Coordinates of C-alpha atoms (C1' of nucleotides) in Angstrom, one line a residue:
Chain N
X1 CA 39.4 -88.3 14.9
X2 CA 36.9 -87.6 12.5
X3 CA 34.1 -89.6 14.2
X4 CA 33.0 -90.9 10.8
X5 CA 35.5 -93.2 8.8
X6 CA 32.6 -95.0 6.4
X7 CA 33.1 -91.9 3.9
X8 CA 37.5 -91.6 3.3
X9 CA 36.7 -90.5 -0.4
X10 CA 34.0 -87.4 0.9
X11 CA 36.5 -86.3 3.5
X12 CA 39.3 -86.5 1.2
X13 CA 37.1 -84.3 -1.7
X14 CA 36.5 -81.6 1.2
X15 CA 39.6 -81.0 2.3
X16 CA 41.2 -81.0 -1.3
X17 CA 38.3 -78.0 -1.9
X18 CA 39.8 -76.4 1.4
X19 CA 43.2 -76.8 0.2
X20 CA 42.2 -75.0 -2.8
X21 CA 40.6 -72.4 -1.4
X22 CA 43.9 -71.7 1.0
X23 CA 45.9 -71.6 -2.2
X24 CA 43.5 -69.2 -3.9
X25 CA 43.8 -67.3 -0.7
X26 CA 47.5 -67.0 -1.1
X27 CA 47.5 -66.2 -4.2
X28 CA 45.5 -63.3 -3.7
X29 CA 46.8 -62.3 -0.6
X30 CA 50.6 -62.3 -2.9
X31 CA 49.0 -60.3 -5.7
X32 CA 47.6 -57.7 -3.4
X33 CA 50.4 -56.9 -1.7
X34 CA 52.5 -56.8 -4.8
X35 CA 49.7 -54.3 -6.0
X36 CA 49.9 -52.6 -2.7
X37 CA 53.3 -52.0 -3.1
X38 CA 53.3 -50.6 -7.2
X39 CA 50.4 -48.3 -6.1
X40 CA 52.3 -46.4 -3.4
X41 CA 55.5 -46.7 -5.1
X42 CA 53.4 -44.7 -7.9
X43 CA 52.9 -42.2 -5.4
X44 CA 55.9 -41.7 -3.4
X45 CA 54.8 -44.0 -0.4
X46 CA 56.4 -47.4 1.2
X47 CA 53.8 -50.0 1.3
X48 CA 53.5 -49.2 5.1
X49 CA 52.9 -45.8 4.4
X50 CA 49.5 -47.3 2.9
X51 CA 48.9 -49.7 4.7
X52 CA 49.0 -46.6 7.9
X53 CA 47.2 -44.3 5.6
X54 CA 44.1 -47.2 5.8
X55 CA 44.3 -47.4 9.2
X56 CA 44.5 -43.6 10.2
X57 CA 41.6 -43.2 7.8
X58 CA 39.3 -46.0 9.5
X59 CA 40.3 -44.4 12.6
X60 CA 39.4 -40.8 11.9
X61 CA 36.4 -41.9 10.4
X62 CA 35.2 -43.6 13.0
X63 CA 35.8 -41.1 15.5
X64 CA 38.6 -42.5 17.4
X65 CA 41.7 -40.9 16.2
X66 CA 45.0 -43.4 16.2
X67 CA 47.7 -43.3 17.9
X68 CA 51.4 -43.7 16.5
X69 CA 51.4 -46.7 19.5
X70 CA 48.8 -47.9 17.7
X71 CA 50.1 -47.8 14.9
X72 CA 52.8 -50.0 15.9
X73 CA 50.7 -53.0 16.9
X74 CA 48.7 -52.5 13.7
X75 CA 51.6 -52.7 11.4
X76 CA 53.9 -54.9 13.6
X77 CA 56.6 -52.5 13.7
X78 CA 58.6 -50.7 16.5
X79 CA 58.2 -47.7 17.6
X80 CA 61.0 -45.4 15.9
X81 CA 59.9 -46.8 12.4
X82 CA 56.3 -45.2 13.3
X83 CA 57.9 -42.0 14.4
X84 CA 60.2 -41.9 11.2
X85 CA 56.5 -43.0 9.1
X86 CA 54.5 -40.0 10.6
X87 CA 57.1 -37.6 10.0
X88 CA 57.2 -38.8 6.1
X89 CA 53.3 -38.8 6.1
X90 CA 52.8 -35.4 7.7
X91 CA 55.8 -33.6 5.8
X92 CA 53.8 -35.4 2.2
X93 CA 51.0 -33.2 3.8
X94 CA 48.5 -36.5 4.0
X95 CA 48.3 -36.2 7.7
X96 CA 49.0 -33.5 10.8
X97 CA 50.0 -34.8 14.4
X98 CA 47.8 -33.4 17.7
X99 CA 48.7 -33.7 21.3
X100 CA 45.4 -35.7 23.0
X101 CA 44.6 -33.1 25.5
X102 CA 43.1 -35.6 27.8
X103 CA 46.9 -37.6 28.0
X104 CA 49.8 -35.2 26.8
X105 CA 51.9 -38.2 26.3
X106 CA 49.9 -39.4 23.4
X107 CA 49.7 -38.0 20.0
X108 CA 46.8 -38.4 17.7
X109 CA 47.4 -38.7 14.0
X110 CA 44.5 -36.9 11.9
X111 CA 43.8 -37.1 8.4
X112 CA 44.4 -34.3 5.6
X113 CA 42.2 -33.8 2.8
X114 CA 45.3 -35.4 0.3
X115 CA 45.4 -38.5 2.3
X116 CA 41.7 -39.5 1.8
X117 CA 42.0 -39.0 -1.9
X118 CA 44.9 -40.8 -1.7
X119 CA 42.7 -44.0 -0.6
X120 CA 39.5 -43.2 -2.7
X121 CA 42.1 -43.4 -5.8
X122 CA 43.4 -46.6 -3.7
X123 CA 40.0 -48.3 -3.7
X124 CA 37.7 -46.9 -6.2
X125 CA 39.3 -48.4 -9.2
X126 CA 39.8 -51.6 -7.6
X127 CA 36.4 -51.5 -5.9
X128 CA 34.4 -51.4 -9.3
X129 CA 36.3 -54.1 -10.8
X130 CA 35.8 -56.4 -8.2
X131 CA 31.8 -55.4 -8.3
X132 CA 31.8 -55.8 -12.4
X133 CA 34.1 -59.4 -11.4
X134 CA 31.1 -60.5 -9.1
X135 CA 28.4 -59.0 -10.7
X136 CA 27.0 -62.7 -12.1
X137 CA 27.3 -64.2 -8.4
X138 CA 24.5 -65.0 -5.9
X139 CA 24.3 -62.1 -3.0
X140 CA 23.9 -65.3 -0.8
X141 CA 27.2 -66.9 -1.6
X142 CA 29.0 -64.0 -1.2
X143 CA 27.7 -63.3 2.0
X144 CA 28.7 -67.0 3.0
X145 CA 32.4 -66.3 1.5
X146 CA 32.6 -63.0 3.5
X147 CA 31.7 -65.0 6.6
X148 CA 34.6 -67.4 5.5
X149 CA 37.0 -64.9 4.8
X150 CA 36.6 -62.9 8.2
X151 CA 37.2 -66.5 9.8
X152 CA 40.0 -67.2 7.7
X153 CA 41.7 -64.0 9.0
X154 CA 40.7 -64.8 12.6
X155 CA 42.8 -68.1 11.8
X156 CA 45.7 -66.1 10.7
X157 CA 46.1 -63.8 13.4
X158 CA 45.9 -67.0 15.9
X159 CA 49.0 -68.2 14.0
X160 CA 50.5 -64.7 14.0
X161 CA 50.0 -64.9 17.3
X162 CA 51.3 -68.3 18.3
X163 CA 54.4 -67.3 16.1
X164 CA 55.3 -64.1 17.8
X165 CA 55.4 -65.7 21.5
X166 CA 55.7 -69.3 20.7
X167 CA 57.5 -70.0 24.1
X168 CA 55.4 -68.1 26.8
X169 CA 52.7 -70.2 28.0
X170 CA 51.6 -68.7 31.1
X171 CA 54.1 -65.9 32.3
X172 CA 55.6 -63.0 30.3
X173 CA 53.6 -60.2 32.5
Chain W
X1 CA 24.4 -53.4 -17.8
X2 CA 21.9 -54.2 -14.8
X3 CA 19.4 -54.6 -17.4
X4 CA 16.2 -54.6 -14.5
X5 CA 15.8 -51.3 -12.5
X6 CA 12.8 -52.1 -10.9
X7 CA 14.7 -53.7 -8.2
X8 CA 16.6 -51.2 -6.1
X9 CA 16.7 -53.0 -2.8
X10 CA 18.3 -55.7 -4.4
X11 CA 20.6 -54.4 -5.7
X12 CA 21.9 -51.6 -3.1
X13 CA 21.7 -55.4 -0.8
X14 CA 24.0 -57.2 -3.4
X15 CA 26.5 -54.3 -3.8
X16 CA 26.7 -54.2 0.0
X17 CA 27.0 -57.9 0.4
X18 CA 30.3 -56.9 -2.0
X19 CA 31.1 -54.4 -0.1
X20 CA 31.4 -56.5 2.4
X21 CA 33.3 -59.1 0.9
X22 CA 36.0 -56.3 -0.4
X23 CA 36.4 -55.1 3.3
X24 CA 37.0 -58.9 4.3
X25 CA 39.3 -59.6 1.9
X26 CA 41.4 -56.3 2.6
X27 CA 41.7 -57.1 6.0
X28 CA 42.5 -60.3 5.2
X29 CA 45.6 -59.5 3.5
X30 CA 46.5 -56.9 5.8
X31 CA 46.7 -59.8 8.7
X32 CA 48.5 -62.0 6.4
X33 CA 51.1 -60.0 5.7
X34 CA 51.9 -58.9 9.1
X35 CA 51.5 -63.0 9.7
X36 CA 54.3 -63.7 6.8
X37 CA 56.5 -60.7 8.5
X38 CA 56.5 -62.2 11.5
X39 CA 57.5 -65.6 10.4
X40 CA 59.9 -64.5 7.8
X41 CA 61.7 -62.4 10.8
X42 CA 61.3 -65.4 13.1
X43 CA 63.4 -67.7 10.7
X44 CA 66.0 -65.0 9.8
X45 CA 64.6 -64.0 6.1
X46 CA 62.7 -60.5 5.1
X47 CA 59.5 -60.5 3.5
X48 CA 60.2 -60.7 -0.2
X49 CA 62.8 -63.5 1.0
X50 CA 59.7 -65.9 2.2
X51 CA 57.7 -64.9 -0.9
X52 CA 60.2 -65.6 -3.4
X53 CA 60.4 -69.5 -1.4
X54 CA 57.0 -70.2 -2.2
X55 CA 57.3 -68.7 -6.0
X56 CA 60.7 -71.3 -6.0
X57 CA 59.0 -73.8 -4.5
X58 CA 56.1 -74.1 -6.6
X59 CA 58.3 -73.1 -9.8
X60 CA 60.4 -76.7 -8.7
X61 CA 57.7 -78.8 -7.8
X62 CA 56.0 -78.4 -11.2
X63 CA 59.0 -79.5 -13.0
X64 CA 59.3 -75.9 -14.5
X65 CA 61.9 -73.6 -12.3
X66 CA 61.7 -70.3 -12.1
X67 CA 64.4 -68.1 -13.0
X68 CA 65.6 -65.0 -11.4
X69 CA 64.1 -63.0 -14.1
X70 CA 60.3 -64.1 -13.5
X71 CA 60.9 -63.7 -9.6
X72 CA 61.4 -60.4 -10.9
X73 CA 58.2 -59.5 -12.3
X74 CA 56.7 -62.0 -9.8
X75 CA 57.5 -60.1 -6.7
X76 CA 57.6 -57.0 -8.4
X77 CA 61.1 -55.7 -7.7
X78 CA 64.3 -54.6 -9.6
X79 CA 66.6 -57.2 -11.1
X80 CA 69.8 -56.2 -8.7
X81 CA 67.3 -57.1 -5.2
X82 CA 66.6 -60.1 -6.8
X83 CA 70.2 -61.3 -7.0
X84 CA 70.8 -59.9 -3.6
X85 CA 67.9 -62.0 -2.5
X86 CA 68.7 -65.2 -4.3
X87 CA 72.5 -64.9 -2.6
X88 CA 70.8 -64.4 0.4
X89 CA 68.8 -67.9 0.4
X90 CA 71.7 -69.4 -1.1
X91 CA 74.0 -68.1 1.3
X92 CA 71.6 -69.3 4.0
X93 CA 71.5 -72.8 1.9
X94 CA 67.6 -72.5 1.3
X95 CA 68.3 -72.9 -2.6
X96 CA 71.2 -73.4 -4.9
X97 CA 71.7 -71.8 -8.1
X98 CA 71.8 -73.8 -11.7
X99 CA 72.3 -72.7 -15.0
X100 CA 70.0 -73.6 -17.8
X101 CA 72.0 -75.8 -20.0
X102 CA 69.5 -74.8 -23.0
X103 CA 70.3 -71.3 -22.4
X104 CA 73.2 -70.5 -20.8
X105 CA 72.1 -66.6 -19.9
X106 CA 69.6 -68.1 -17.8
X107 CA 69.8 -69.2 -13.5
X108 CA 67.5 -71.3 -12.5
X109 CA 66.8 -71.6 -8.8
X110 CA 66.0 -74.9 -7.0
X111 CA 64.6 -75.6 -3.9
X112 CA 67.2 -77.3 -1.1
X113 CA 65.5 -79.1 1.7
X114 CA 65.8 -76.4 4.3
X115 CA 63.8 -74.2 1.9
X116 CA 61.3 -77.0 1.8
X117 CA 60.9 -77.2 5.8
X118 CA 60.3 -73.9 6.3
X119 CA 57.3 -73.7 3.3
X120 CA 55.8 -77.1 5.7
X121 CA 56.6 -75.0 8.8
X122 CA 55.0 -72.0 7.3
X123 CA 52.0 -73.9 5.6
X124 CA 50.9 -76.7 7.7
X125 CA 50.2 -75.0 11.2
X126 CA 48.0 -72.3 9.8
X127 CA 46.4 -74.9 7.2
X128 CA 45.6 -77.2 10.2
X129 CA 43.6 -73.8 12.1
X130 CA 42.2 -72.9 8.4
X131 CA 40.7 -76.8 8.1
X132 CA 39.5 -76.4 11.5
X133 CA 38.2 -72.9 11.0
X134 CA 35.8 -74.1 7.9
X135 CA 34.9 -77.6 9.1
X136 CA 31.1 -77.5 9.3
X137 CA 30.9 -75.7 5.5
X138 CA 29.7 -77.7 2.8
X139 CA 32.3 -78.7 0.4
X140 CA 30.4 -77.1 -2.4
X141 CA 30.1 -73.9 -1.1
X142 CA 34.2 -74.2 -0.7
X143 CA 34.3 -74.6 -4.2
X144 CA 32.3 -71.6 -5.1
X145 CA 33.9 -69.3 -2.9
X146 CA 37.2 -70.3 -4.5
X147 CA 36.0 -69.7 -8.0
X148 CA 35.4 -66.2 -6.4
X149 CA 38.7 -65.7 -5.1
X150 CA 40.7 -66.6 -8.3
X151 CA 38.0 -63.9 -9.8
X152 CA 39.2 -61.3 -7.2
X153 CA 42.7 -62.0 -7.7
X154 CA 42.4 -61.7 -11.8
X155 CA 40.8 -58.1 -10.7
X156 CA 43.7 -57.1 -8.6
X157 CA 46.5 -58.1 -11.1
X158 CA 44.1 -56.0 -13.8
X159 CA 43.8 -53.3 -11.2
X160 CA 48.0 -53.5 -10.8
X161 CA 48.9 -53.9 -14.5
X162 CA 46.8 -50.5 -14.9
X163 CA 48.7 -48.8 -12.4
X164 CA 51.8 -50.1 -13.5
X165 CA 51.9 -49.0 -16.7
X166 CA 49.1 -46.2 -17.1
X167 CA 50.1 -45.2 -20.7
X168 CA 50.9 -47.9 -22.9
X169 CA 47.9 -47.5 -24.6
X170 CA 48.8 -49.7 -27.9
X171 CA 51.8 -52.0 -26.6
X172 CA 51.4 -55.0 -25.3
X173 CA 49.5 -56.5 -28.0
Chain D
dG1 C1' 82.7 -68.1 -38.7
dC2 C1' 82.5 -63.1 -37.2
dC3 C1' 80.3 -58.6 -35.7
dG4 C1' 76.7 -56.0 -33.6
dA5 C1' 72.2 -56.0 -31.3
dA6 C1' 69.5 -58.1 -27.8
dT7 C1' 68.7 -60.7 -23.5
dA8 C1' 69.8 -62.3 -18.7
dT9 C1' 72.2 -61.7 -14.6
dT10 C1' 75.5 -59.5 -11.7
dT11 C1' 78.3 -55.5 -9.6
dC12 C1' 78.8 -50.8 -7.8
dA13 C1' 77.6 -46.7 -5.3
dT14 C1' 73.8 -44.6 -3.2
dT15 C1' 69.3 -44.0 -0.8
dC16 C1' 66.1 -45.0 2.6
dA17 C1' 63.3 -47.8 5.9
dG18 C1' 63.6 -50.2 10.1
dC19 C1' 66.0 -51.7 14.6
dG20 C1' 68.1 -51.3 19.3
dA21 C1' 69.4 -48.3 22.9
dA22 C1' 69.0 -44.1 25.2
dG23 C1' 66.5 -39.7 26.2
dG24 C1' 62.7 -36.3 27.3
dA25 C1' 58.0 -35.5 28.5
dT26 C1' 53.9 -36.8 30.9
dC27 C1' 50.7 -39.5 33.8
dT28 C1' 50.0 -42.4 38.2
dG29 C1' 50.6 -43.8 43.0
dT30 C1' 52.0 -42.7 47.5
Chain B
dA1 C1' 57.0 -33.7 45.6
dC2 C1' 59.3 -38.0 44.3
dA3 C1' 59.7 -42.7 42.0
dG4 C1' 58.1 -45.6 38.5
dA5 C1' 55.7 -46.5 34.4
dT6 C1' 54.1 -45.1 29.8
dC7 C1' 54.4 -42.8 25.3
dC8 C1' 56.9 -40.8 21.8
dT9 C1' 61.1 -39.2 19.8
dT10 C1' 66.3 -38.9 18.6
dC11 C1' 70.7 -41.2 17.6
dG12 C1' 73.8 -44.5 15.4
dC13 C1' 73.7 -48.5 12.6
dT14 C1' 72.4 -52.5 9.7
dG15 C1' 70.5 -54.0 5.6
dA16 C1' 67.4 -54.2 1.5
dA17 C1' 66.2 -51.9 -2.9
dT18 C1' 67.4 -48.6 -6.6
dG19 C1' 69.5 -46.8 -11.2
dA20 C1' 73.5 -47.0 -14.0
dA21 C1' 77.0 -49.7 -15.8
dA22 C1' 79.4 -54.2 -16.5
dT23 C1' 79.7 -59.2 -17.8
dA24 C1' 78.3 -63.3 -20.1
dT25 C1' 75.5 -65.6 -23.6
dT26 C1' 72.4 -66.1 -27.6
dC27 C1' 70.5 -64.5 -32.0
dG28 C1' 70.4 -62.4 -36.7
dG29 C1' 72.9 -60.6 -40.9
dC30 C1' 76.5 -61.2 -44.0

DNA sequence: GCCGAATATTTCATTCAGCGAAGGATCTGT
DNA sequence: ACAGATCCTTCGCTGAATGAAATATTCGGC
């Protein structure tokens, strides 16, 4: 299958180095939710109160408030546990609910002032010591890891996806 | 600690090219741990549950098992979930429980095969789209990029430990 | 060899997040 | 205006995680 079979040793060496590279993946992926997890605890939050708080704040910022059924894609949650998540974000203060004018069903969730320095103390700290951890690195590889990365994820949702619906091929709608 | 100023540009590129890298990586982990939700509540188990397989796993397959103590500290929870979650696995026959005869305080948890089928079922679908997903990079750029990820990783267990334990300013030796 | 302190795990009662089912409000099509 | 669909919320319940206390075992002093 791989259309060249002169070279078993070089194939073998590559996909060790991409086995590696999914472990170190893992690894980090483990450690930052852990880290996700001791943060909020630290103040007051579930880790899906952050991990909303991150989203609401990418979606105010880019001028497209979220919605709590957003939300529950985002998150992969139902729906109640979004209601129940709102109400302990807006009672903390970090965020208010508004009715969309334009669709009365829907409710937008906006951010307060505490919930964005809630994520600046989320990321700055973090932020400069993965810069300082880098700082010796080529801006070209990291540019080529990034690329990696965001094709990594893509790979992950496509297996979040096949393992949410693994038995609807064509039909379901 | 730049030491050269006289290249601004460069430097506002490289700390983007970070920037970047930081974004990628969060979202990364975000997608992941939706992904491991989703399986984990596909095969019956929580969260931690699926975690703690892979920290048992890799604790018996180096010849050194872990105990229910460093699953602790590992996954960042409170002794009593741990024993819930160990009689869970056990209960579900994913691992068994053994006493260290050395040290006969001490549990340590190994692996059955059940547990062992679901880290293949977990790992090998999404490694297959991960091999696919980075087939045409070269093997030494792999190898980089994973140096950087183990870097990343020290920086978010640095980033945790500090926000963990915020004053301890002379303890831990 | 025995007593008390220290370590490792478990049990108990409680709290809280999330789920499924049902309900109320609003938009869309006719 | 009415029926159906959509979005969010409320209600009752299950289950995982917590702090405090209990149990079992090892280590140090005498």
């Amino acid at each position: 299958m791989t259309g060249v079979s002169a070279q078993p040793s070089r194939d073998a060496a590559r996909a060790e180095a991409v086995d590696d590279l999914i472990d170190a993946l893992r690894l980090f992926t483990v450690e930052s939710d852990v880290f996700v997890d001791v943060f909020a605890r630290a103040h007051g939050l579930g880790r899906n109160d952050l991990n909303a708080i991150m989203w609401i704040s990418q979606g105010t910022q880019s001028g497209h408030p979220i919605t709590p059924g957003e939300l529950t894609s985002r998150l992969g949650l139902g729906a109640p546990a979004i209601t129940g998540l709102v109400d302990r974000l807006e009672n903390a203060g970090h965020v208010r609910r508004e009715r969309d004018p334009h669709d009365r069903r829907k409710v937008t969730i906006v951010m307060q002032p505490s919930a964005l320095q809630l994520a600046i103390d989320f990321f700055v700290p973090l932020g400069r010591l993965m810069h300082e951890t880098v700082a010796d690195i080529d801006a070209d590889d990291l540019r080529r890891l990034t690329e990696v990365v965001r094709r990594m994820t893509h790979a992950v949702t496509v297996a979040r996806d096949a393992t949410d619906a693994p038995a609807t091929p064509s039909a379901e709608g």
